[in-house]
Coordinates of C-alpha atoms in Angstrom, one line a residue:
Chain A
M15 CA -44.5 32.0 -4.1
N16 CA -45.3 28.8 -2.4
I17 CA -43.5 27.8 0.8
I18 CA -42.5 24.3 1.3
Q19 CA -44.0 23.5 4.8
N20 CA -44.3 19.8 4.8
I21 CA -42.1 17.1 3.3
S22 CA -41.7 13.4 3.0
I23 CA -38.4 11.6 3.2
I24 CA -37.7 8.5 1.3
G25 CA -34.9 6.9 3.1
S26 CA -33.8 6.4 6.8
G27 CA -30.1 6.3 6.5
N28 CA -27.3 8.8 7.6
V29 CA -28.3 11.8 5.4
A30 CA -32.0 11.2 5.8
T31 CA -31.7 11.1 9.6
H32 CA -29.8 14.3 9.8
L33 CA -32.0 16.1 7.3
A34 CA -35.2 15.0 9.0
K35 CA -34.0 16.0 12.3
S36 CA -32.9 19.5 11.1
F37 CA -36.1 20.1 9.2
Y38 CA -38.2 19.0 12.1
N39 CA -36.3 21.2 14.5
A40 CA -36.8 24.2 12.1
G41 CA -40.5 23.5 12.3
I42 CA -41.1 21.8 8.9
K43 CA -43.7 19.1 9.2
I44 CA -42.4 15.6 8.3
D45 CA -45.4 13.7 6.8
N46 CA -43.9 10.4 6.1
I47 CA -40.5 8.5 6.4
Y48 CA -40.2 5.7 4.0
S49 CA -37.7 2.8 4.4
R50 CA -38.0 -0.7 3.0
N51 CA -36.8 -1.5 6.6
F52 CA -39.9 -0.7 8.6
E53 CA -37.9 -0.8 11.8
N54 CA -35.5 1.9 10.7
A55 CA -38.3 4.0 9.4
K56 CA -40.2 3.8 12.7
I57 CA -37.2 4.7 14.7
L58 CA -36.7 7.9 12.8
A59 CA -40.3 8.7 12.3
K60 CA -40.7 8.5 16.2
I61 CA -38.0 11.1 16.6
V62 CA -39.4 13.6 14.1
D63 CA -43.1 13.0 14.8
S64 CA -43.8 11.5 11.6
I65 CA -45.5 8.4 10.1
A66 CA -43.3 5.6 9.1
V67 CA -44.2 3.6 6.0
N68 CA -42.5 0.7 4.3
K69 CA -44.3 0.8 0.9
I70 CA -44.0 3.7 -1.6
E71 CA -47.8 3.5 -2.3
L72 CA -48.4 4.3 1.4
I73 CA -46.7 7.8 1.2
T74 CA -49.1 10.6 1.4
P75 CA -49.9 12.6 -1.9
H76 CA -50.1 15.8 0.1
S77 CA -46.5 16.7 0.9
D78 CA -45.1 19.9 -0.5
L79 CA -41.8 18.1 -1.3
Y80 CA -40.5 14.6 -1.6
I81 CA -36.8 14.1 -0.6
F82 CA -35.2 11.0 -2.0
S83 CA -32.3 10.3 0.3
V84 CA -31.4 6.8 -0.6
T85 CA -28.4 4.8 -2.3
D86 CA -27.9 6.3 -5.7
G87 CA -28.7 3.0 -7.4
V88 CA -32.3 2.9 -6.2
I89 CA -33.4 6.5 -6.9
K90 CA -34.7 5.7 -10.3
L91 CA -36.7 2.7 -9.3
L92 CA -38.4 4.4 -6.2
S93 CA -39.0 7.6 -8.2
E94 CA -40.9 5.5 -10.9
K95 CA -43.0 3.9 -8.2
L96 CA -43.7 7.3 -6.6
N97 CA -44.7 8.6 -10.0
K98 CA -47.1 5.6 -10.4
S99 CA -48.5 6.1 -6.9
I100 CA -49.0 9.8 -6.6
G101 CA -48.5 11.1 -10.3
Y102 CA -46.6 13.8 -12.1
N103 CA -47.6 16.9 -10.4
I104 CA -45.4 16.9 -7.3
K105 CA -42.0 18.4 -6.4
V106 CA -39.1 16.0 -5.6
V107 CA -35.4 16.2 -5.0
H108 CA -32.7 13.8 -4.1
T109 CA -29.6 14.4 -2.0
S110 CA -26.9 12.6 -4.0
G111 CA -23.8 14.4 -5.2
M112 CA -23.3 12.0 -8.1
V113 CA -26.8 11.7 -9.7
S114 CA -28.1 14.1 -12.2
S115 CA -31.3 15.8 -11.5
M116 CA -32.3 14.8 -15.0
I117 CA -33.1 11.3 -13.4
F118 CA -36.5 12.8 -12.4
K119 CA -37.3 14.1 -15.9
N120 CA -40.7 13.0 -17.3
L121 CA -41.5 11.6 -14.0
F122 CA -42.2 14.8 -12.0
K123 CA -43.2 18.4 -12.9
E124 CA -40.6 20.1 -10.6
Y125 CA -37.5 18.3 -9.7
G126 CA -34.1 19.0 -8.4
V127 CA -31.2 18.2 -6.0
L128 CA -30.5 19.1 -2.4
Y129 CA -27.0 18.0 -1.7
P130 CA -25.6 18.6 1.6
L131 CA -21.8 18.6 1.3
Q132 CA -20.8 16.8 4.5
T133 CA -20.1 13.5 6.0
F134 CA -22.8 12.2 8.2
T135 CA -23.0 9.3 10.7
K136 CA -26.2 8.7 12.6
E137 CA -24.7 9.0 16.1
R138 CA -22.7 12.1 15.5
E139 CA -24.1 15.7 15.7
V140 CA -23.3 18.0 12.8
D141 CA -23.7 21.8 13.0
M142 CA -26.0 21.8 10.0
T143 CA -25.9 25.7 9.8
K144 CA -22.3 25.3 8.6
V145 CA -23.0 22.6 6.0
P146 CA -23.0 23.9 2.3
F147 CA -26.3 22.9 0.7
C148 CA -25.7 22.8 -3.1
L149 CA -29.1 23.1 -5.0
T150 CA -30.2 22.4 -8.5
A151 CA -33.8 23.0 -9.7
N152 CA -35.5 22.6 -13.0
S153 CA -37.3 26.1 -12.7
K154 CA -36.5 29.4 -11.2
Q155 CA -39.7 29.2 -9.1
F156 CA -38.7 25.8 -7.6
E157 CA -35.2 26.9 -7.1
K158 CA -36.4 29.8 -4.9
E159 CA -38.5 27.5 -3.0
L160 CA -35.7 25.1 -2.4
V161 CA -33.4 28.0 -1.3
N162 CA -36.0 29.2 1.3
L163 CA -36.3 25.7 2.5
A164 CA -32.7 24.9 2.9
R165 CA -32.1 28.4 4.5
N166 CA -34.2 27.1 7.4
I167 CA -31.4 24.8 8.3
S168 CA -28.2 26.1 6.8
D169 CA -26.4 29.4 6.4
N170 CA -24.5 28.2 3.4
V171 CA -26.9 27.5 0.4
K172 CA -25.5 27.6 -3.1
I173 CA -27.2 27.1 -6.5
I174 CA -25.1 24.7 -8.4
G175 CA -25.6 22.9 -11.8
D176 CA -25.7 19.1 -12.1
E177 CA -22.3 18.9 -13.7
E178 CA -20.6 21.3 -11.3
R179 CA -22.0 19.4 -8.4
M180 CA -20.7 16.0 -9.7
K181 CA -17.3 17.5 -10.0
L182 CA -17.5 19.0 -6.5
H183 CA -18.6 15.5 -5.3
V184 CA -15.4 14.0 -6.8
A185 CA -13.4 16.6 -5.1
A186 CA -15.3 15.7 -1.8
V187 CA -14.5 12.1 -2.3
F188 CA -10.8 12.8 -2.5
V189 CA -10.8 14.9 0.7
N190 CA -13.1 12.7 2.7
N191 CA -13.4 9.1 1.6
F192 CA -9.8 8.7 0.3
T193 CA -8.5 10.6 3.3
N194 CA -10.5 8.3 5.7
F195 CA -8.9 5.4 3.8
L196 CA -5.5 6.8 4.6
Y197 CA -6.4 7.3 8.3
S198 CA -7.4 3.7 8.4
I199 CA -4.0 2.5 6.9
G200 CA -2.2 4.7 9.4
K201 CA -4.4 3.1 12.1
E202 CA -3.6 -0.4 10.9
I203 CA 0.1 0.2 10.8
T204 CA 0.1 1.4 14.4
E205 CA -2.1 -1.4 15.6
Q206 CA 0.0 -4.1 13.9
E207 CA 3.0 -2.7 15.6
N208 CA 1.3 -2.2 19.0
I209 CA 2.1 1.5 18.7
D210 CA -0.4 4.0 20.2
F211 CA -2.5 5.5 17.4
E212 CA -3.1 8.5 19.6
L213 CA 0.4 9.6 18.8
L214 CA -0.8 10.5 15.3
L215 CA -3.7 12.6 16.4
P216 CA -1.8 15.9 16.8
L217 CA -0.3 15.4 13.4
I218 CA -3.8 14.7 11.8
Q219 CA -5.2 17.8 13.6
E220 CA -2.4 20.0 12.4
T221 CA -2.6 18.7 8.9
G222 CA -6.3 19.5 8.8
A223 CA -5.7 22.9 10.4
K224 CA -3.3 23.9 7.8
I225 CA -5.8 23.3 5.0
L226 CA -8.4 25.2 6.9
D227 CA -6.2 28.1 7.5
G228 CA -5.1 28.1 3.9
Chain B
M20 CA 22.9 12.6 36.2
N21 CA 24.0 15.3 33.7
I22 CA 21.5 17.9 32.6
I23 CA 21.6 19.1 28.9
Q24 CA 21.8 22.8 29.2
N25 CA 23.3 23.9 25.9
I26 CA 22.9 22.4 22.4
S27 CA 24.1 23.0 18.9
I28 CA 21.7 22.5 16.0
I29 CA 22.9 21.3 12.6
G30 CA 20.4 22.6 10.3
S31 CA 18.1 25.6 9.7
G32 CA 15.0 24.1 8.0
N33 CA 11.5 23.8 9.4
V34 CA 12.1 21.2 12.2
A35 CA 15.4 22.9 13.2
T36 CA 13.7 26.2 13.3
H37 CA 10.8 25.1 15.5
L38 CA 13.2 23.1 17.8
A39 CA 15.6 25.9 18.2
K40 CA 13.0 28.4 19.1
S41 CA 11.3 26.1 21.5
F42 CA 14.4 25.1 23.3
Y43 CA 15.6 28.7 23.3
N44 CA 12.2 29.8 24.9
A45 CA 12.7 27.0 27.5
G46 CA 15.9 28.5 28.7
I47 CA 18.3 26.0 26.8
K48 CA 21.4 27.8 25.5
I49 CA 21.8 27.4 21.6
D50 CA 25.4 27.5 21.1
N51 CA 25.7 27.2 17.3
I52 CA 23.3 26.9 14.4
Y53 CA 25.0 25.3 11.3
S54 CA 23.6 25.6 7.8
R55 CA 25.7 25.4 4.6
N56 CA 23.4 28.2 3.6
F57 CA 25.0 30.9 5.8
E58 CA 22.1 33.4 5.4
N59 CA 19.6 30.9 6.7
A60 CA 21.8 30.1 9.6
K61 CA 22.3 33.8 10.5
I62 CA 18.5 34.4 10.4
L63 CA 17.8 31.6 12.7
A64 CA 20.8 32.4 15.0
K65 CA 19.6 35.7 15.5
I66 CA 16.2 34.8 16.7
V67 CA 17.7 32.3 19.2
D68 CA 20.6 34.4 20.4
S69 CA 23.1 31.9 18.8
I70 CA 26.1 31.9 16.6
A71 CA 25.7 31.0 12.9
V72 CA 28.3 28.8 11.2
N73 CA 28.4 27.5 7.7
K74 CA 31.3 24.9 8.3
I75 CA 31.0 21.8 10.5
E76 CA 34.6 22.5 11.7
L77 CA 33.4 25.8 13.4
I78 CA 30.9 24.3 15.6
T79 CA 31.9 24.4 19.2
P80 CA 33.2 21.3 20.8
H81 CA 31.5 22.4 24.2
S82 CA 27.8 21.8 23.5
D83 CA 25.9 19.1 25.8
L84 CA 24.2 18.0 22.8
Y85 CA 24.4 18.1 19.0
I86 CA 21.0 17.9 17.2
F87 CA 21.2 16.9 13.4
S88 CA 18.0 18.3 11.9
V89 CA 18.8 18.1 8.2
T90 CA 17.7 16.0 5.2
D91 CA 18.0 12.4 5.8
G92 CA 20.5 11.9 3.0
V93 CA 23.2 14.2 4.5
I94 CA 23.1 12.9 8.2
K95 CA 25.9 10.4 7.6
L96 CA 28.2 12.8 5.9
L97 CA 27.7 15.6 8.3
S98 CA 28.1 13.3 11.3
E99 CA 31.5 11.9 9.9
K100 CA 32.5 15.4 9.6
L101 CA 31.6 16.3 13.2
N102 CA 33.4 13.3 14.4
K103 CA 36.4 14.3 12.5
S104 CA 36.2 17.9 13.9
I105 CA 35.3 17.3 17.5
G106 CA 35.8 13.5 18.0
Y107 CA 33.9 10.6 19.6
N108 CA 33.0 11.8 23.0
I109 CA 30.0 13.8 22.5
K110 CA 26.2 13.3 22.5
V111 CA 24.2 13.5 19.3
V112 CA 20.6 12.9 18.1
H113 CA 18.9 13.3 14.8
T114 CA 15.3 14.3 14.3
S115 CA 14.3 11.9 11.5
G116 CA 11.6 9.4 11.5
M117 CA 13.0 7.2 8.8
V118 CA 16.8 7.0 9.9
S119 CA 18.1 4.4 12.3
S120 CA 19.9 5.8 15.2
M121 CA 22.6 3.3 14.4
I122 CA 23.8 5.6 11.7
F123 CA 25.8 7.2 14.6
K124 CA 27.3 3.9 15.8
N125 CA 31.2 4.1 16.0
L126 CA 31.1 7.7 15.3
F127 CA 29.9 8.9 18.7
K128 CA 29.8 7.6 22.3
E129 CA 26.2 8.5 23.1
Y130 CA 23.7 8.8 20.4
G131 CA 20.0 8.6 19.7
V132 CA 16.8 10.1 17.9
L133 CA 14.6 12.9 19.0
Y134 CA 11.7 12.7 16.5
P135 CA 9.0 15.2 16.8
L136 CA 5.9 13.7 15.3
Q137 CA 4.4 16.8 13.8
T138 CA 4.3 18.7 10.4
F139 CA 6.2 21.9 10.5
T140 CA 6.3 25.0 8.3
K141 CA 8.5 27.9 9.3
E142 CA 5.8 30.5 9.3
R143 CA 3.2 28.6 11.2
E144 CA 3.2 28.4 15.0
V145 CA 2.8 25.0 16.6
D146 CA 1.8 24.2 20.1
M147 CA 5.0 22.3 20.9
T148 CA 3.7 21.1 24.3
K149 CA 1.2 18.8 22.3
V150 CA 3.8 17.4 19.9
P151 CA 4.7 13.8 20.6
F152 CA 8.4 13.5 21.0
C153 CA 9.7 9.9 20.2
L154 CA 13.0 9.2 21.7
T155 CA 15.6 6.5 21.1
A156 CA 19.0 6.5 23.1
N157 CA 22.0 4.0 23.1
S158 CA 22.1 4.0 26.9
K159 CA 19.7 4.3 29.8
Q160 CA 21.6 7.2 31.1
F161 CA 21.4 9.2 27.7
E162 CA 17.8 8.2 27.5
K163 CA 16.9 9.9 30.7
E164 CA 18.9 13.0 29.7
L165 CA 17.0 13.2 26.5
V166 CA 13.6 12.7 28.2
N167 CA 14.5 15.5 30.6
L168 CA 15.4 17.7 27.7
A169 CA 12.4 17.0 25.6
R170 CA 10.1 17.6 28.7
N171 CA 11.2 21.2 28.7
I172 CA 9.2 21.7 25.6
S173 CA 6.7 18.9 25.3
D174 CA 4.2 17.2 27.5
N175 CA 4.2 14.1 25.4
V176 CA 7.5 12.3 25.5
K177 CA 7.8 8.6 24.5
I178 CA 10.7 6.1 24.3
I179 CA 10.3 4.3 21.0
G180 CA 12.8 1.9 19.3
D181 CA 14.2 2.6 15.9
E182 CA 12.0 0.0 14.1
E183 CA 8.8 1.1 15.9
R184 CA 9.7 4.7 15.0
M185 CA 10.1 4.0 11.4
K186 CA 6.8 2.2 11.3
L187 CA 5.2 5.1 13.2
H188 CA 6.6 7.4 10.6
V189 CA 5.3 5.4 7.6
A190 CA 1.8 5.8 9.3
A191 CA 2.5 9.5 9.6
V192 CA 3.3 9.8 6.0
F193 CA -0.1 8.1 5.3
V194 CA -2.1 10.4 7.4
N195 CA -0.2 13.6 6.5
N196 CA 1.8 13.6 3.3
F197 CA -0.6 11.4 1.3
T198 CA -3.7 13.3 2.8
N199 CA -2.1 16.7 1.8
F200 CA -1.8 15.2 -1.7
L201 CA -5.6 14.3 -1.7
Y202 CA -6.4 17.8 -0.4
S203 CA -4.4 19.2 -3.4
I204 CA -6.3 17.0 -5.8
G205 CA -9.6 18.2 -4.3
K206 CA -8.4 21.8 -4.8
E207 CA -7.2 21.2 -8.4
I208 CA -10.6 19.8 -9.3
T209 CA -12.5 22.7 -7.7
E210 CA -10.1 25.3 -9.4
Q211 CA -10.5 23.7 -12.8
E212 CA -14.1 24.0 -12.5
N213 CA -14.2 27.4 -11.0
I214 CA -15.9 26.1 -7.9
D215 CA -15.2 27.6 -4.6
F216 CA -12.8 25.3 -2.7
E217 CA -14.2 26.8 0.6
L218 CA -17.3 24.6 0.1
L219 CA -15.0 21.6 1.0
L220 CA -13.7 23.1 4.2
P221 CA -16.5 22.0 6.5
L222 CA -16.1 18.5 5.1
I223 CA -12.4 18.5 5.6
Q224 CA -13.0 19.7 9.2
E225 CA -15.6 17.2 10.0
T226 CA -13.6 14.3 8.5
G227 CA -10.6 15.2 10.7
A228 CA -12.8 15.8 13.8
K229 CA -14.3 12.4 13.3
I230 CA -10.8 10.7 13.6
L231 CA -9.8 12.8 16.5
D232 CA -13.0 11.9 18.4
G233 CA -12.4 8.3 17.7

């Protein structure tokens, strides 16, 4: 079985940044960081000892895996460009909860999804070992390779189909994005009234702790 | 200044239970526990070395403070009964975020609110020292007495007016009740799909932690 040892990351946002750092710290070589914003690519590339590029055609054809960690809406376009530039015989994944792995069909030989079920912001450290990585792959062989890769950085790796992942992502949106929206409403109300938002923090903590304790 | 040393609690629900236990542990004497459900009153009274009653008229006239910790809708009715039974010259508070302290006006000489901003369930221990207690009182003297009483059990005691408290409570409903509702939707989605809800717990934890860290 092949072991994925060097990767390129298309994207330089929150997920791309956390993944790149985690893989780099786990000893995986990061060949290229692509971003259309060259400055962002260079900042991240410097941290993970990689080479920044701002054109898809400049990405090396020699990576064992290409990870698309970009806005859902541009995965298709960028993967078509990568196909034109490097060809069919490469391995690719994206990191989106909401996009089917089938978006890569006919463009690449081996493809899948590496979905880290967590909320990331650039400045905030996350214990990646606890983050569930939900994997989809179009072959058993590639699935094994992805599992091995993900296990370098997380203790919680699951094989999950496209449909299942999308439903899980919807559940994640409810417990994260909508919840954050409610917190922001709570904050607005207290700020409008000049009440200290801090008063709500023990309640927020307990509400979360109750869920975590079941 | 008078020190509140013995209290009676009208109610035996979640808030009443946590308050009664905390005050009892802090050395405050609990004269009576009232509940129309006599069994509930007896269970709680036994824990806090008190006397259970199931009629308002049986509540002792000698408590330093009477705490109404019942559903918002029955505070008025029960306080009218207490006024008839014991009279005007007593001190009372309720524990509701949404009810004005003015509900007690003309019924009692000294009245106010002792609102613990937290979510309580009977079975789950809460670190009461961290719970914000939001106090309202109709006199400076009574306010001081309530502050001293609350400081027996919490390190976080605030004076807050009726209107401010109600707005704070609305904010609390957003960050707690609505959030819980979102968690339950997330749980439903995963259960319907036979996906492990546990996968979402690191996300829930991180979402909460982000708020708490600011």
